[in-house]
Coordinates of C-alpha atoms in Angstrom, one line a residue:
M1 CA 46.7 -78.6 268.2
F2 CA 47.7 -75.1 269.2
V3 CA 46.5 -71.5 268.7
A4 CA 48.5 -69.0 266.7
W5 CA 47.6 -65.3 267.1
Q6 CA 47.6 -63.2 264.0
K7 CA 46.4 -59.5 263.9
E8 CA 44.9 -60.1 267.4
K9 CA 42.8 -63.0 266.0
P10 CA 43.3 -66.6 267.2
H11 CA 43.8 -69.3 264.6
V12 CA 43.5 -73.0 265.6
I13 CA 46.4 -74.9 264.0
T14 CA 46.2 -78.7 263.7
D15 CA 49.8 -79.6 263.2
H16 CA 50.0 -82.4 260.6
S17 CA 53.8 -82.0 260.3
A18 CA 54.5 -83.0 263.9
S19 CA 52.2 -86.0 263.5
G20 CA 53.8 -87.1 260.2
L21 CA 50.6 -86.8 258.2
N22 CA 52.2 -84.2 255.9
D23 CA 55.0 -86.6 255.0
G24 CA 52.5 -88.6 253.0
I25 CA 51.6 -85.6 250.8
P26 CA 54.2 -84.8 248.1
R27 CA 55.3 -81.2 248.2
T28 CA 54.9 -80.9 244.4
E29 CA 51.2 -81.9 244.6
A30 CA 50.6 -79.2 247.3
K31 CA 52.3 -76.4 245.5
V32 CA 50.2 -73.3 244.7
H33 CA 50.8 -70.5 242.2
Y34 CA 49.4 -67.3 243.7
D35 CA 48.4 -64.1 241.9
D36 CA 50.9 -61.5 243.1
M37 CA 51.5 -57.7 242.8
R38 CA 53.5 -58.0 239.6
I39 CA 50.4 -59.4 237.8
F40 CA 48.1 -56.9 239.5
G41 CA 50.5 -54.0 238.7
Q42 CA 50.3 -54.9 235.0
I43 CA 46.5 -55.0 235.2
L44 CA 46.4 -51.5 236.8
F45 CA 48.9 -50.2 234.3
N46 CA 46.7 -51.5 231.4
A47 CA 43.6 -50.0 233.0
R48 CA 45.2 -46.6 233.4
C49 CA 46.3 -46.7 229.7
Q50 CA 42.9 -47.7 228.4
H51 CA 40.9 -45.3 230.6
H52 CA 43.3 -42.4 230.7
G53 CA 42.1 -39.6 233.0
Q54 CA 39.4 -41.6 234.8
R55 CA 39.9 -42.1 238.5
L56 CA 40.0 -45.6 239.8
V57 CA 39.2 -47.2 243.2
M58 CA 40.4 -50.4 244.7
W59 CA 38.3 -53.1 246.4
K60 CA 38.8 -56.4 248.0
S61 CA 36.5 -59.1 249.3
D62 CA 37.2 -61.9 251.8
I63 CA 35.6 -65.3 252.1
A64 CA 34.8 -66.1 255.7
S65 CA 36.5 -69.1 257.4
A66 CA 38.4 -70.2 254.3
F67 CA 39.5 -73.8 254.8
L68 CA 36.6 -74.5 257.2
N69 CA 34.1 -74.3 254.4
L70 CA 35.4 -77.5 252.8
P71 CA 35.0 -81.0 254.1
A72 CA 37.9 -83.5 254.1
H73 CA 37.5 -86.9 252.6
P74 CA 35.7 -89.3 255.1
L75 CA 38.7 -91.6 255.2
W76 CA 41.0 -88.6 255.8
Q77 CA 38.8 -87.4 258.6
L78 CA 39.7 -90.5 260.6
R79 CA 43.3 -89.2 260.6
Q80 CA 42.2 -85.8 262.0
I81 CA 41.0 -87.1 265.4
V82 CA 42.0 -84.8 268.2
V83 CA 41.8 -85.1 271.9
V84 CA 40.5 -82.2 274.0
D85 CA 40.0 -82.6 277.8
G86 CA 40.2 -86.4 277.4
K87 CA 37.5 -86.6 274.7
F88 CA 38.0 -87.6 271.1
Y89 CA 36.7 -85.3 268.3
I90 CA 36.7 -85.9 264.6
V91 CA 37.7 -82.8 262.6
W92 CA 35.7 -83.2 259.4
R93 CA 36.8 -80.0 257.6
L94 CA 40.1 -78.9 256.1
V95 CA 42.5 -77.6 258.7
F96 CA 45.3 -75.1 259.0
G97 CA 48.4 -77.1 259.3
N98 CA 47.8 -79.6 256.5
R99 CA 50.1 -79.4 253.5
A100 CA 47.3 -79.9 251.0
S101 CA 44.7 -77.5 252.4
P102 CA 45.9 -74.4 250.5
R103 CA 46.0 -76.3 247.2
I104 CA 42.5 -77.7 247.7
F105 CA 41.0 -74.4 248.8
C106 CA 42.8 -72.4 246.0
S107 CA 41.2 -74.8 243.4
L108 CA 37.8 -73.6 244.6
S109 CA 38.7 -69.9 244.9
G110 CA 40.4 -70.1 241.5
L111 CA 37.1 -71.5 240.0
L112 CA 35.1 -68.7 241.7
C113 CA 37.5 -66.1 240.2
W114 CA 37.3 -67.7 236.8
I115 CA 33.4 -67.6 236.8
A116 CA 33.5 -64.0 238.0
V117 CA 35.8 -62.9 235.2
K118 CA 34.5 -65.1 232.3
K119 CA 30.8 -65.3 233.1
L120 CA 30.1 -62.2 235.1
G121 CA 32.5 -59.9 233.2
I122 CA 34.4 -58.5 236.2
E123 CA 37.6 -57.0 234.8
G124 CA 41.0 -57.3 236.5
L125 CA 39.9 -59.6 239.3
L126 CA 42.6 -61.6 241.0
V127 CA 42.6 -63.9 244.1
Y128 CA 45.2 -64.7 246.8
M129 CA 43.9 -67.7 248.8
D130 CA 40.6 -66.3 250.2
D131 CA 41.2 -62.7 249.3
F132 CA 39.7 -61.4 246.0
Y133 CA 40.8 -58.0 244.8
G134 CA 40.3 -55.8 241.8
W135 CA 39.7 -52.2 240.6
D136 CA 36.7 -50.2 239.4
F137 CA 35.9 -46.7 238.2
A138 CA 35.4 -44.1 241.0
D139 CA 32.1 -43.1 239.6
N140 CA 30.8 -46.7 239.2
L141 CA 29.3 -47.1 242.7
I142 CA 26.0 -48.6 243.7
K143 CA 24.3 -49.0 247.0
F144 CA 24.7 -52.4 248.6
H145 CA 24.0 -53.4 252.2
G146 CA 23.5 -49.8 253.3
R147 CA 26.5 -48.1 251.6
R148 CA 27.9 -47.3 248.2
R149 CA 30.4 -49.8 246.9
P150 CA 32.2 -50.5 243.5
C151 CA 29.8 -52.2 241.1
W152 CA 32.2 -55.1 240.4
Q153 CA 32.6 -55.8 244.1
V154 CA 28.8 -55.8 244.5
L155 CA 28.5 -58.2 241.5
L156 CA 31.0 -60.6 243.2
L157 CA 29.3 -60.5 246.6
T158 CA 25.9 -61.1 244.9
F159 CA 27.4 -64.1 243.2
W160 CA 28.7 -65.4 246.5
E161 CA 25.2 -65.0 248.1
A162 CA 23.6 -66.8 245.3
I163 CA 25.8 -69.9 245.8
G164 CA 25.9 -69.7 249.6
C165 CA 29.6 -68.6 249.9
P166 CA 30.0 -67.1 253.3
Y167 CA 31.5 -63.6 253.9
E168 CA 31.5 -61.0 256.6
D169 CA 30.2 -57.6 255.4
R170 CA 32.7 -55.7 257.6
K171 CA 35.6 -57.3 255.8
Q172 CA 34.6 -56.1 252.3
E173 CA 36.6 -53.0 251.7
D174 CA 37.1 -50.4 249.0
G175 CA 38.8 -47.0 248.7
D176 CA 41.2 -44.8 246.6
C177 CA 44.2 -46.5 248.3
L178 CA 43.9 -49.9 249.8
K179 CA 46.0 -52.5 251.5
I180 CA 46.1 -55.6 249.3
I181 CA 47.9 -58.7 250.6
G182 CA 50.2 -56.6 252.7
F183 CA 50.9 -53.8 250.2
W184 CA 49.4 -50.3 249.8
V185 CA 48.1 -49.9 246.3
D186 CA 47.3 -46.5 245.0
P187 CA 46.0 -46.9 241.4
N188 CA 45.8 -43.2 240.6
R189 CA 49.3 -42.4 241.8
G190 CA 50.5 -45.6 240.2
S191 CA 52.4 -47.0 243.2
I192 CA 52.6 -50.2 245.2
S193 CA 54.4 -49.9 248.5
L194 CA 54.8 -51.3 252.0
P195 CA 52.5 -49.8 254.6
P196 CA 54.2 -47.5 257.1
D197 CA 53.6 -49.9 260.1
S198 CA 55.3 -52.7 258.2
V199 CA 58.3 -50.5 257.4
D200 CA 58.5 -49.5 261.1
T201 CA 58.4 -53.2 262.1
I202 CA 61.2 -54.1 259.7
V203 CA 63.4 -51.3 260.8
T204 CA 62.8 -52.1 264.5
H205 CA 63.6 -55.8 264.0
I206 CA 66.8 -55.0 262.0
T207 CA 68.0 -52.5 264.6
S208 CA 67.3 -55.0 267.4
F209 CA 69.1 -57.7 265.6
L210 CA 72.1 -55.6 264.8
T211 CA 72.4 -54.4 268.4
H212 CA 72.0 -57.8 270.0
P213 CA 75.2 -58.7 271.9
K214 CA 75.3 -62.2 270.4
C215 CA 75.3 -60.8 266.8
S216 CA 78.3 -58.5 267.2
P217 CA 81.1 -61.1 266.8
I218 CA 79.1 -63.3 264.4
L219 CA 78.0 -61.0 261.6
C220 CA 80.4 -60.4 258.8
D221 CA 81.1 -56.8 257.9
W222 CA 79.3 -57.0 254.6
Q223 CA 76.2 -58.5 256.3
R224 CA 76.2 -55.7 258.9
L225 CA 76.6 -53.1 256.1
E226 CA 73.8 -54.5 254.0
L227 CA 71.3 -54.6 256.9
T228 CA 72.3 -51.1 258.0
W229 CA 71.8 -49.9 254.4
L230 CA 68.4 -51.5 254.2
A231 CA 67.3 -50.0 257.6
G232 CA 68.4 -46.6 256.4
V233 CA 66.9 -46.6 252.9
I234 CA 63.6 -48.4 253.4
R235 CA 61.9 -45.5 255.2
H236 CA 62.5 -43.2 252.2
A237 CA 61.6 -45.6 249.5
I238 CA 58.6 -44.6 247.4
G239 CA 57.6 -48.1 246.5
V240 CA 57.3 -49.6 243.1
R241 CA 55.7 -47.2 240.5
F242 CA 54.0 -49.6 238.2
V243 CA 53.4 -46.8 235.7
D244 CA 57.1 -46.8 235.1
S245 CA 58.4 -50.2 236.1
L246 CA 56.3 -52.7 234.2
N247 CA 56.7 -54.1 230.7
W248 CA 57.0 -51.6 227.9
M249 CA 58.1 -51.8 224.2
D250 CA 61.7 -51.1 223.4
N251 CA 60.7 -48.1 221.2
K252 CA 59.1 -46.5 224.3
A253 CA 62.6 -46.1 226.0
D254 CA 63.6 -42.6 227.0
I255 CA 67.3 -43.5 226.5
V256 CA 69.2 -46.4 225.1
L257 CA 72.6 -47.4 226.6
W258 CA 75.3 -49.9 225.5
T259 CA 77.9 -51.1 228.0
D260 CA 80.9 -53.3 227.8
A261 CA 84.0 -54.3 229.8
S262 CA 87.3 -56.0 228.9
L263 CA 89.6 -58.0 231.2
R264 CA 92.6 -55.7 231.0
L265 CA 91.8 -52.6 228.9
A266 CA 88.8 -50.5 229.9
L267 CA 85.1 -50.1 230.9
S268 CA 82.9 -48.2 228.5
F269 CA 79.3 -47.1 227.8
Y270 CA 77.7 -45.3 224.9
Y271 CA 74.4 -43.5 224.2
S272 CA 73.1 -41.0 221.7
G273 CA 76.4 -40.4 220.0
N274 CA 78.3 -40.0 223.3
G275 CA 80.9 -42.5 224.3
F276 CA 82.8 -42.9 227.6
V277 CA 85.8 -45.1 228.1
Y278 CA 87.6 -45.6 231.5
Q279 CA 91.0 -47.2 231.2
L280 CA 91.9 -49.9 233.7
R281 CA 95.2 -49.7 235.6
P282 CA 97.3 -52.8 234.7
P283 CA 97.0 -55.4 237.6
P284 CA 100.0 -57.1 239.1
P285 CA 101.1 -60.2 237.2
G286 CA 99.1 -63.3 238.1
T287 CA 96.1 -61.4 239.4
A288 CA 92.8 -63.1 238.7
I289 CA 90.3 -60.7 237.0
D290 CA 86.6 -61.0 237.7
I291 CA 85.0 -59.9 234.3
F292 CA 81.5 -60.2 235.8
F293 CA 82.4 -57.6 238.4
L294 CA 83.7 -55.3 235.7
E295 CA 80.6 -55.7 233.6
L296 CA 78.5 -54.7 236.6
I297 CA 80.7 -51.7 237.3
A298 CA 80.2 -50.6 233.6
I299 CA 76.4 -51.0 234.0
M300 CA 76.4 -49.1 237.3
S301 CA 78.5 -46.3 235.8
A302 CA 76.2 -45.9 232.8
I303 CA 73.0 -45.8 235.0
F304 CA 74.6 -43.4 237.5
H305 CA 75.6 -41.1 234.6
V306 CA 72.2 -40.8 233.1
A307 CA 70.6 -40.6 236.6
S308 CA 72.6 -37.5 237.3
F309 CA 70.9 -35.6 234.4
K310 CA 68.8 -32.6 235.3
S311 CA 65.8 -34.5 234.1
P312 CA 66.8 -38.2 234.4
P313 CA 65.1 -40.7 232.1
R314 CA 62.5 -43.0 233.7
R315 CA 62.6 -45.8 231.0
I316 CA 66.2 -46.9 230.4
L317 CA 66.9 -49.6 227.8
L318 CA 70.4 -51.0 228.4
F319 CA 72.3 -53.5 226.3
T320 CA 75.1 -55.7 227.7
D321 CA 76.8 -58.8 226.4
S322 CA 76.9 -60.3 230.0
L323 CA 74.1 -62.8 230.5
D324 CA 75.2 -63.2 234.1
A325 CA 74.6 -59.5 234.7
V326 CA 71.1 -59.7 233.3
G327 CA 70.3 -62.7 235.5
L328 CA 71.7 -60.9 238.6
L329 CA 69.7 -57.7 238.0
N330 CA 66.6 -59.7 237.3
S331 CA 66.8 -61.7 240.6
L332 CA 68.6 -59.0 242.7
A333 CA 70.5 -61.8 244.4
A334 CA 74.3 -62.1 244.1
S335 CA 75.8 -65.6 244.6
E336 CA 79.3 -64.1 245.4
D337 CA 80.0 -61.4 248.0
Q338 CA 82.0 -59.1 245.7
H339 CA 79.1 -58.6 243.4
N340 CA 76.9 -57.2 246.2
A341 CA 78.5 -53.7 246.1
P342 CA 77.7 -52.9 242.4
L343 CA 74.3 -54.5 242.8
L344 CA 73.5 -52.1 245.8
G345 CA 74.9 -49.2 243.7
I346 CA 72.6 -50.0 240.8
T347 CA 69.5 -50.6 242.9

């Protein structure tokens, strides 16, 4: 056992990896699929479209003690005996440090979320482990425990009280802009971004890492350039605007582009009756040509061109015959170093 400090709060960890207990639990059976910001962004996008002009508020509610609410199987409790000051203690509840604890607890929290949505009618509710979060209308507030709160949050807390689910009132939050699982969410501005303190921490760690004497001879030039680029751009990033970046129908595009590249002739892109062709200089005999790189350059050139408009389009529909390029832009992860440069240029 050991204590891990997180946000100035101690968490007792019973390490089942060091003891080998986790080795008996298959990773596939402990895997959890969490609700994330992509799903929530789509929910907020839909809410804004359906209730255009109405101000929204965010809210989140936290179950107290999480894993400690659930008992372990009696036979498993015998494996959780710990020694403190020479005395043996049986830990009868789920513990931090066991591979299966998140899966077991999320089965319960998922059930509570399902009941709240399907039976209580709470719209747009999601859950991440023990954190439940959602939206409501800014004028749909009622008084609960001494202050006005979103109606759907009050409905969830009333449900928890009815079934004996513990929570701390001070941890039940709401507001126009709220920090949800590490991200600042502003439903009325339509943005999801990292909080300023997290950005400062990232930049500080990157700078410290880059200036560490032991990193100077080890880091490759492209690694140093990418980290330097990230530290420079992240402070000015506006976050993800889910009003623009989520799924939309093809016919909603502001502009449609077609791009292509050939091994030895040219790069090209086309839109609205305008075509642009950039001839390639013939390479020396025997030179290997990376067609994937050329396809990315064509895409980057097309996006850069329309982004330079006086009023650049927000929704760009781009067609390419390179499936690899689609996969790269979807994952934002290049498997080969030479593809990082056009990827950084596009993003």
